[in-house]
PDB file of C-alpha atoms in Angstrom:
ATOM      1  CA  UNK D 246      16.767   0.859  27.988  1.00 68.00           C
ATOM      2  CA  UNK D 247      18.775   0.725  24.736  1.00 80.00           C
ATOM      3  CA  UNK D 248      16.736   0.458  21.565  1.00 92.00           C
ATOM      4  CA  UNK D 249      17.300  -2.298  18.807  1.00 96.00           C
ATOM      5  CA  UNK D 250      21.160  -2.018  17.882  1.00 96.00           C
ATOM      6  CA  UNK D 251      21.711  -3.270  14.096  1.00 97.00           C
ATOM      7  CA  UNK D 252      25.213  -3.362  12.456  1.00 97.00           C
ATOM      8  CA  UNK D 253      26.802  -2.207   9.797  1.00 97.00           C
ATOM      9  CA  UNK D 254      24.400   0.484   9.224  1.00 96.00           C
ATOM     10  CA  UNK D 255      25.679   0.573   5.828  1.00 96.00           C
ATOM     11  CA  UNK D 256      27.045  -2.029   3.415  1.00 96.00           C
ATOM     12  CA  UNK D 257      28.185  -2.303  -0.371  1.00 98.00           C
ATOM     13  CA  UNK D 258      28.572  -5.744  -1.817  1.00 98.00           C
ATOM     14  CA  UNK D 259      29.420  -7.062  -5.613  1.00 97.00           C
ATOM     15  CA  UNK D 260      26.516  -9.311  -6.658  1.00 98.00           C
ATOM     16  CA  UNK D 261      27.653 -13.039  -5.695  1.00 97.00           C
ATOM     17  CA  UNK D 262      29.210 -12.230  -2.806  1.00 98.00           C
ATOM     18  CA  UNK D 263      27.166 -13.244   0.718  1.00 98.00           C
ATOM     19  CA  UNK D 264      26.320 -11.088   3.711  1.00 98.00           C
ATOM     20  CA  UNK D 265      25.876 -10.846   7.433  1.00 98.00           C
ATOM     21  CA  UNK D 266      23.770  -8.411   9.232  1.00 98.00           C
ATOM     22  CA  UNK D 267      23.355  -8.295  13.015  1.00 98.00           C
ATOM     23  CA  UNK D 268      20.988  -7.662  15.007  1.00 98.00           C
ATOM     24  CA  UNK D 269      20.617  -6.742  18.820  1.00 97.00           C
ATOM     25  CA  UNK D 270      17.184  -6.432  20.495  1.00 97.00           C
ATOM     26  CA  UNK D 271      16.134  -4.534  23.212  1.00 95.00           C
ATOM     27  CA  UNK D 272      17.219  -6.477  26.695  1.00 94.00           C
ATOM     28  CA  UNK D 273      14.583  -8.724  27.679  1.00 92.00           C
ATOM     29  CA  UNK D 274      12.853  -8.918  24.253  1.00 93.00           C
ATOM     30  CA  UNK D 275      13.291 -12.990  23.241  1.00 92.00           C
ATOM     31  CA  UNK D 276      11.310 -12.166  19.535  1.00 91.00           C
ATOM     32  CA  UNK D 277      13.092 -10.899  16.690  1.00 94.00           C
ATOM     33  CA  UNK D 278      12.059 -10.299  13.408  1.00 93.00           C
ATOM     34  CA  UNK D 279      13.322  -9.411  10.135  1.00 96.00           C
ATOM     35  CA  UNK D 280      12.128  -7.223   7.111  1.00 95.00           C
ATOM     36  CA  UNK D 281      12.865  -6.371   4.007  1.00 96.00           C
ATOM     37  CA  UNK D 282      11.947  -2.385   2.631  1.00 94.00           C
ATOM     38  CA  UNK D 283      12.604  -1.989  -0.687  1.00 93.00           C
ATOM     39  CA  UNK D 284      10.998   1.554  -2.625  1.00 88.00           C
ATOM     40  CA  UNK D 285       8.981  -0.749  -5.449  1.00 84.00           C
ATOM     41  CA  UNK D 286       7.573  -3.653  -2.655  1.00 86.00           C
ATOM     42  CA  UNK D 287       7.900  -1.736   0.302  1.00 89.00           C
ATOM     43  CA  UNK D 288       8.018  -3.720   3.670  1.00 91.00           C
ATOM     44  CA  UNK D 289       8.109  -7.155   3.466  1.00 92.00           C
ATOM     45  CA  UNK D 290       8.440  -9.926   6.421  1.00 91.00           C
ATOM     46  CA  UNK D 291      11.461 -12.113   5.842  1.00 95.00           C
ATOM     47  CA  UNK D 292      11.150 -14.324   9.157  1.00 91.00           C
ATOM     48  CA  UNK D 293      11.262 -14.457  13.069  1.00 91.00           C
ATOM     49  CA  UNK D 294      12.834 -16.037  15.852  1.00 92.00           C
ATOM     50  CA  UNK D 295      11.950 -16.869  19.111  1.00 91.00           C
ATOM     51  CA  UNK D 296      14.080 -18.798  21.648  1.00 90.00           C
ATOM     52  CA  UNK D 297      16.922 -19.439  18.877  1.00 93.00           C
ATOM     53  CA  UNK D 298      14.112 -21.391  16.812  1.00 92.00           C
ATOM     54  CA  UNK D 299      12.342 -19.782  13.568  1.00 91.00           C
ATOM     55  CA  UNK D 300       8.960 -19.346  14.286  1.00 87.00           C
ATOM     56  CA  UNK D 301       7.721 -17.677  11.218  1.00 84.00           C
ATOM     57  CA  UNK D 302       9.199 -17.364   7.267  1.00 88.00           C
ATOM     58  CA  UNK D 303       8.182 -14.989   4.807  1.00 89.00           C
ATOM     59  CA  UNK D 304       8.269 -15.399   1.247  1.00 91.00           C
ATOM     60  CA  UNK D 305      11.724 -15.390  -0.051  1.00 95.00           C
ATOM     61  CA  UNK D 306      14.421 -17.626  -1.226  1.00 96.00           C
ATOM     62  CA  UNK D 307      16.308 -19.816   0.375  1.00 95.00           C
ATOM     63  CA  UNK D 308      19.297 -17.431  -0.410  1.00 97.00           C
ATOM     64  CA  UNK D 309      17.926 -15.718   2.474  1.00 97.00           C
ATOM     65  CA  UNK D 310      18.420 -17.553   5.829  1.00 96.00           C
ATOM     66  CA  UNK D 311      18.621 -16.323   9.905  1.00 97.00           C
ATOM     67  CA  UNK D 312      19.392 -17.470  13.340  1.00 97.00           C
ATOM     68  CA  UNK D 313      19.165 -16.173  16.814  1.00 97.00           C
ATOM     69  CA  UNK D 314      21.488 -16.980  19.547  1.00 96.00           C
ATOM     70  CA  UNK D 315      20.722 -17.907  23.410  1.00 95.00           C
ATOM     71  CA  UNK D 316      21.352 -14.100  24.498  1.00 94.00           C
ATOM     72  CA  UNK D 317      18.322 -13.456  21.432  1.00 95.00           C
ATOM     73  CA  UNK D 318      20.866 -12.004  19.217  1.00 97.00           C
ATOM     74  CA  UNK D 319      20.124 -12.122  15.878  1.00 98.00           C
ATOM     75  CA  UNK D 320      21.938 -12.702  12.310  1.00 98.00           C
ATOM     76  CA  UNK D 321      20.736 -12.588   9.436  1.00 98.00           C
ATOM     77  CA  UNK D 322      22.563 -14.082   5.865  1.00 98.00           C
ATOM     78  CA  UNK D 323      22.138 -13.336   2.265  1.00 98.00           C
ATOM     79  CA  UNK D 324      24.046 -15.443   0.086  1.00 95.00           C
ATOM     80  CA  UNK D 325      24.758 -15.289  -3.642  1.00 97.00           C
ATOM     81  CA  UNK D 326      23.533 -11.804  -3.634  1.00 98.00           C
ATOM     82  CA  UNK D 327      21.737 -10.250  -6.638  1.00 97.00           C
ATOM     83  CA  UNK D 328      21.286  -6.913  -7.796  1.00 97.00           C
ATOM     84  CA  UNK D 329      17.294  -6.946  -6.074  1.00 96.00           C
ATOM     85  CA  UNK D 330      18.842  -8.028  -3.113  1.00 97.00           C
ATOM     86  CA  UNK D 331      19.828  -3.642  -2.080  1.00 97.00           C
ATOM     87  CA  UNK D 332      17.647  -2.642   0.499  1.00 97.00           C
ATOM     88  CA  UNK D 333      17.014  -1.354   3.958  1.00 95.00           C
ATOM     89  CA  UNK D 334      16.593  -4.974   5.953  1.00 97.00           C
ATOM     90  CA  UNK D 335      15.016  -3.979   9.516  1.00 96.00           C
ATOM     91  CA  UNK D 336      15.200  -5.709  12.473  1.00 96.00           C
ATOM     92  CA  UNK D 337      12.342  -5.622  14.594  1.00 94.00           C
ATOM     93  CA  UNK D 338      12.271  -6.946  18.566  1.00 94.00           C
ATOM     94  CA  UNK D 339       9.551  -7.914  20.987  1.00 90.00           C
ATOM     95  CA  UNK D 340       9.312  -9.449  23.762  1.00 88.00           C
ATOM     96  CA  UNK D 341       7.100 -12.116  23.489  1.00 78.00           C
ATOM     97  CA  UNK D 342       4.269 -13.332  21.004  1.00 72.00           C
ATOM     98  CA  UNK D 343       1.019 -12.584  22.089  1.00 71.00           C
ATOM     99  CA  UNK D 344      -1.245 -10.128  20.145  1.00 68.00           C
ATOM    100  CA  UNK D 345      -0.570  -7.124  22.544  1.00 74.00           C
ATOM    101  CA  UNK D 346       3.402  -7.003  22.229  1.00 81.00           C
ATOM    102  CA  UNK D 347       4.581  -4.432  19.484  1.00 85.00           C
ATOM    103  CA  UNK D 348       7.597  -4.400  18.127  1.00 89.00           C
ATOM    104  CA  UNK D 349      10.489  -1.872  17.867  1.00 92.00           C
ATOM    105  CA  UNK D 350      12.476  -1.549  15.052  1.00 94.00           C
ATOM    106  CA  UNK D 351      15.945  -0.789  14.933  1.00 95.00           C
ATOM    107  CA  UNK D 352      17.656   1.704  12.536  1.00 94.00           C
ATOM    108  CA  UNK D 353      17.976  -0.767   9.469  1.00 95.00           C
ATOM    109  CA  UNK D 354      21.003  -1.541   7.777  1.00 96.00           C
ATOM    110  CA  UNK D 355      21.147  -0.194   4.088  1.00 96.00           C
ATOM    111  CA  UNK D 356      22.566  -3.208   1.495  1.00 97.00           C
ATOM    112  CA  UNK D 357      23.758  -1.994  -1.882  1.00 98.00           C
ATOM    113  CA  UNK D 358      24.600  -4.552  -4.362  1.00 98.00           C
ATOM    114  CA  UNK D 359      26.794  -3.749  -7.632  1.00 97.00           C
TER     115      UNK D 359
ATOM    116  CA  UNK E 156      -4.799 -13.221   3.160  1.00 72.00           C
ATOM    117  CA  UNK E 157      -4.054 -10.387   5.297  1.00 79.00           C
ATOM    118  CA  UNK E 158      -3.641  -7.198   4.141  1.00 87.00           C
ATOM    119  CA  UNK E 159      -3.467  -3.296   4.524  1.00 92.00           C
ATOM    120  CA  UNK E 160      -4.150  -0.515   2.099  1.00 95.00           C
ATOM    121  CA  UNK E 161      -3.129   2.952   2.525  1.00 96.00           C
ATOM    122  CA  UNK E 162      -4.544   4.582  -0.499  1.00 95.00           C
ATOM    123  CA  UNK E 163      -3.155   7.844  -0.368  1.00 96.00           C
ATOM    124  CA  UNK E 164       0.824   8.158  -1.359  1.00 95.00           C
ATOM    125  CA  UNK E 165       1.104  11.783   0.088  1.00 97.00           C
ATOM    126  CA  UNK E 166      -0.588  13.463   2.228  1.00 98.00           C
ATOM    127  CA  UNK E 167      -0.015  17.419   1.988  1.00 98.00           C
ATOM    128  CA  UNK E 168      -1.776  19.682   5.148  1.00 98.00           C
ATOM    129  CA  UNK E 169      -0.670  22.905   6.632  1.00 98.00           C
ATOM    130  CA  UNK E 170       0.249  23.482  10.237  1.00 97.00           C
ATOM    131  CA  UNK E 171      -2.348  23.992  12.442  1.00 97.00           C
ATOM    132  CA  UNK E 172      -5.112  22.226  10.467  1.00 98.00           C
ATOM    133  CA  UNK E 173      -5.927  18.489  11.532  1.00 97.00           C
ATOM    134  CA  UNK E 174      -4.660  15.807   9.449  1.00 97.00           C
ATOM    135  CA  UNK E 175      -5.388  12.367   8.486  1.00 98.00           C
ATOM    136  CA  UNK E 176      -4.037   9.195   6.723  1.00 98.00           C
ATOM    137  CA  UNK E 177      -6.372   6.301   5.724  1.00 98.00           C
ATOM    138  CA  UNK E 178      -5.914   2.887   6.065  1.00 97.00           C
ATOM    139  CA  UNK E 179      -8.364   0.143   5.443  1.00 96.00           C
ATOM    140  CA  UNK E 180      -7.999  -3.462   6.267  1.00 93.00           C
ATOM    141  CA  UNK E 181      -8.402  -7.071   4.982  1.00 90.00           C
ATOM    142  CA  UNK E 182      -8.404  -9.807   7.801  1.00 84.00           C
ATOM    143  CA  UNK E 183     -10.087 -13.348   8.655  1.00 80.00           C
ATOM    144  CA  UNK E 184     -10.296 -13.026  12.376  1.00 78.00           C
ATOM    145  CA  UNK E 185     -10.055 -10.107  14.786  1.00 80.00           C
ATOM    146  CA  UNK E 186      -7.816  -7.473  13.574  1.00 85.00           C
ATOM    147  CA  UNK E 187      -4.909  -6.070  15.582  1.00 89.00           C
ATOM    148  CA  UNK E 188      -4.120  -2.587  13.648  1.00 93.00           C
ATOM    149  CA  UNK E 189      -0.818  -0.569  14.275  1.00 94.00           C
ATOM    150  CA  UNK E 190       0.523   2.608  13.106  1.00 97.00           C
ATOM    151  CA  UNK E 191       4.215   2.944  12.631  1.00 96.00           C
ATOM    152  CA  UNK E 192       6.349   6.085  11.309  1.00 96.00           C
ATOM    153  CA  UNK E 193       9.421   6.471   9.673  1.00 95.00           C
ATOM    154  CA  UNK E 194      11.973   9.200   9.673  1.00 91.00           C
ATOM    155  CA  UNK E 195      14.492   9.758   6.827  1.00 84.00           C
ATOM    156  CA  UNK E 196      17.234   6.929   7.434  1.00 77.00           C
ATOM    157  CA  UNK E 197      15.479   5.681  10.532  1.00 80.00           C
ATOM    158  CA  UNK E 198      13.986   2.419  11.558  1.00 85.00           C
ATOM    159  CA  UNK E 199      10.299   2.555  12.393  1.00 92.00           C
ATOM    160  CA  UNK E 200       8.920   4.013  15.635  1.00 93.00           C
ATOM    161  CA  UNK E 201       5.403   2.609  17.434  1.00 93.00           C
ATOM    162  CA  UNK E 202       2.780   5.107  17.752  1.00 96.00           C
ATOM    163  CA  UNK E 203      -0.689   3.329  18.620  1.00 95.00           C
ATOM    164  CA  UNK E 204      -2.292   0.068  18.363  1.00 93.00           C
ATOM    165  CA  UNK E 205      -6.009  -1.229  18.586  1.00 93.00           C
ATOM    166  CA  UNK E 206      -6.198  -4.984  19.795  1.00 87.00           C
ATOM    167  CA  UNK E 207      -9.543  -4.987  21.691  1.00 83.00           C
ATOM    168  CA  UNK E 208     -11.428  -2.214  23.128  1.00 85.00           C
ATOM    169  CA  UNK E 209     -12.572   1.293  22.597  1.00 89.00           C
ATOM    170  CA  UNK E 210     -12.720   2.366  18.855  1.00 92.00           C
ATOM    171  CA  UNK E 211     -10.498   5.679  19.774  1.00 95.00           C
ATOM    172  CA  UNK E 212      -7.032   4.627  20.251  1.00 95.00           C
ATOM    173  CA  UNK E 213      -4.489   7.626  21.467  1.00 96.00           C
ATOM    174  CA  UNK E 214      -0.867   7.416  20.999  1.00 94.00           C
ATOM    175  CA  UNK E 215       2.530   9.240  20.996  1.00 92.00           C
ATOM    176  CA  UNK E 216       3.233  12.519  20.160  1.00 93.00           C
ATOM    177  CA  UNK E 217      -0.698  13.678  20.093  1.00 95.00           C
ATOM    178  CA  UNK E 218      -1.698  11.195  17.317  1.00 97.00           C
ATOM    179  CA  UNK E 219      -5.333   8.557  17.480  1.00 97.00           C
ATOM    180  CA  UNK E 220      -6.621   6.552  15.670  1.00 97.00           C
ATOM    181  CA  UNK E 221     -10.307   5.237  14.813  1.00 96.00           C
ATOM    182  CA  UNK E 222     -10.917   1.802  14.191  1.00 95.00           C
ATOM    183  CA  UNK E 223     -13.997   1.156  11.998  1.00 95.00           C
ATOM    184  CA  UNK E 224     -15.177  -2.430  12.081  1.00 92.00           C
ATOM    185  CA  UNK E 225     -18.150  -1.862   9.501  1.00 93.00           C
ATOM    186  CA  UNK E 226     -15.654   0.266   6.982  1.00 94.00           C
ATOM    187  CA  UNK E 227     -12.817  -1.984   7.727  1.00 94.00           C
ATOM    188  CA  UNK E 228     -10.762   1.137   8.274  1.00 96.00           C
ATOM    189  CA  UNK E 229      -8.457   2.230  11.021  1.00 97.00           C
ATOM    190  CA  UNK E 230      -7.390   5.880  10.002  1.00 98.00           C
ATOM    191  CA  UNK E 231      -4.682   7.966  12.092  1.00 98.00           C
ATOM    192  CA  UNK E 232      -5.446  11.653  12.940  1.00 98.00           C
ATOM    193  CA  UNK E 233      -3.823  14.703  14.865  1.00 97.00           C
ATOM    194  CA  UNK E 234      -6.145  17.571  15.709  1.00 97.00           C
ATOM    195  CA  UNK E 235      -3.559  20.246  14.583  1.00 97.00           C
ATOM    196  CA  UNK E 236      -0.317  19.248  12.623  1.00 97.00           C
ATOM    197  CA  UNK E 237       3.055  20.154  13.227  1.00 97.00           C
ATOM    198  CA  UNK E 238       5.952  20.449  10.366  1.00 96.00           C
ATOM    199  CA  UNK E 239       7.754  17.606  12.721  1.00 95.00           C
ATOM    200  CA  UNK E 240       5.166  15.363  11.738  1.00 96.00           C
ATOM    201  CA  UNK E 241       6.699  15.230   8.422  1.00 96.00           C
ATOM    202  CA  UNK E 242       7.133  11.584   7.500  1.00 96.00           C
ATOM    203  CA  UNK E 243       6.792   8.729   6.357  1.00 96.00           C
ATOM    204  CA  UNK E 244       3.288   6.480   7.843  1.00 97.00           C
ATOM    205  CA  UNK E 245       2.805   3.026   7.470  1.00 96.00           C
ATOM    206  CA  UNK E 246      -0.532   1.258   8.787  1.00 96.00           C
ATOM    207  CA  UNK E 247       0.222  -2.547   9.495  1.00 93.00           C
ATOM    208  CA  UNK E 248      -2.265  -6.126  10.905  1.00 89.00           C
ATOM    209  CA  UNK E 249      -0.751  -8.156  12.945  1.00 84.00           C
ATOM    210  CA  UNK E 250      -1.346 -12.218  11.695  1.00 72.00           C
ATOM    211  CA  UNK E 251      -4.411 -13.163  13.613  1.00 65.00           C
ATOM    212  CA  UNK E 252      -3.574 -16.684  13.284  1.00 66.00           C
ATOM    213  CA  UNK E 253      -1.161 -17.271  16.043  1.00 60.00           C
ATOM    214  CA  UNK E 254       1.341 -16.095  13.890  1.00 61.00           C
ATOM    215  CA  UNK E 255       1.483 -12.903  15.888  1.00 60.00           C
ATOM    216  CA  UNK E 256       5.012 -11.331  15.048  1.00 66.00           C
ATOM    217  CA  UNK E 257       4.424 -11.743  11.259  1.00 78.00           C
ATOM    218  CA  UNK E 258       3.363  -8.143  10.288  1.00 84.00           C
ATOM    219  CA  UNK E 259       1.487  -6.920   6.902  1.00 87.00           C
ATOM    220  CA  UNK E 260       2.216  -3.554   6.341  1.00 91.00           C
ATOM    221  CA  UNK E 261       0.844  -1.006   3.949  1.00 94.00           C
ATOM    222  CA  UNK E 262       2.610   0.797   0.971  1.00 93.00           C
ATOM    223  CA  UNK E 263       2.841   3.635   3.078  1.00 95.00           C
ATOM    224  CA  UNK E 264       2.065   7.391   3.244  1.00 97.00           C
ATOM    225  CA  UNK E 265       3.931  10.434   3.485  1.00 96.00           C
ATOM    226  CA  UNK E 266       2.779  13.214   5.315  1.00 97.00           C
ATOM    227  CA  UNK E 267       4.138  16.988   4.311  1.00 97.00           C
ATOM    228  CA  UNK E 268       3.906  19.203   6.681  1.00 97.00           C
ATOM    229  CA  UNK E 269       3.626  22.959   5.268  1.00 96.00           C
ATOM    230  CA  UNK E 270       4.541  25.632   7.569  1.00 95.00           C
TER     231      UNK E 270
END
């Protein structure tokens, strides 16, 4: 099976300017997830989705937002972007959400904001 | 709150010898305990996981890990290292609350490998 696909793997942006990053899970897996890794706060949750609905949010602002499509695609959208905002953002799939399901994480895509 | 704390930055063992990275743990409820690692520009890979069970939980690529209910700990170890084990490790709980794919994962460690 393929592994989680994310695109672009890289990304520069000017600080205002929004972002889309994509996400496509393993085939089969209906749960993705999104995290933030930064060096100073290392990996934090951002949110998850399961069966296009958000099932979980993490503690950020609103600037930060998601969705997931029917085929469990998943974008995720940074507006107003800030200077904090660079990171590696990792997108994580499983497929379901019971305790025993782990999740694989795809190669990240690296946001630089100047 | 849920947390993990890996309280070693860097971990520095020769090949050959065994190694280990610590973790310790902060949950209300049963704990479900993963290891991850990460690879320069990579995503994170699975190694083991300890929902229920036997203490000794064995992995990928030759690594186990001990959970310790009455230290709260759930260290990772490899009998004898390799200098492909260089990495980075990150120890992570699972949300016990029904929340299950909301991870909390530890600062991390890396692991040198010396030849």
């Amino acid at each position: 099976k393929a592994g989680v696909t994310q695109t672009p793997r890289y990304l520069i942006k000017t600080r205002g300017q929004q972002v889309t990053l994509s996400c496509s899970p393993i085939s089969g897996h209906r749960s993705v997830s999104w995290y933030q890794q930064t060096p100073g706060q290392g990996l934090q949750f951002l949110f998850e989705y399961f069966s296009e609905t958000q099932r979980n949010k993490g503690n950020f602002p609103g600037r930060f937002s998601g969705r997931q499509f029917s085929n469990s695609r998943s974008e995720m959208n940074v507006s107003t972007l800030e200077l904090g905002d660079s990171a590696l953002y990792l997108c994580a799939s499983s497929f379901g959400q019971g305790a025993t399901y782990e999740q694989y994480f795809g190669p990240g895509t690296r946001l630089t904001v100047t | 709150a849920q947390s993990v704390a890996q309280p070693e930055d860097q971990v520095n063992v020769a090949e050959g010898n065994p190694l280990t990275v610590k973790c310790t743990y902060s949950v209300s409820g049963n704990p479900y305990l993963f290891w991850y690692v990460q690879y320069p520009n990579r995503g994170l890979q699975f190694l083991l996981k300890y929902i229920t069970g036997d203490n000794l939980v064995k992995g990928s690529y030759g690594f186990e890990a001990e959970f310790n209910k009455s230290q709260t700990s759930f260290h990772l170890k490899k009998p004898s290292a390799l200098v492909s084990d260089s990495a980075l490790y990150f120890c992570a709980v699972r949300d016990p609350g029904g929340n299950f794919n909301k991870f909390y994962f530890g600062s991390g460690t890396k692991l040198n490998v010396k030849p």
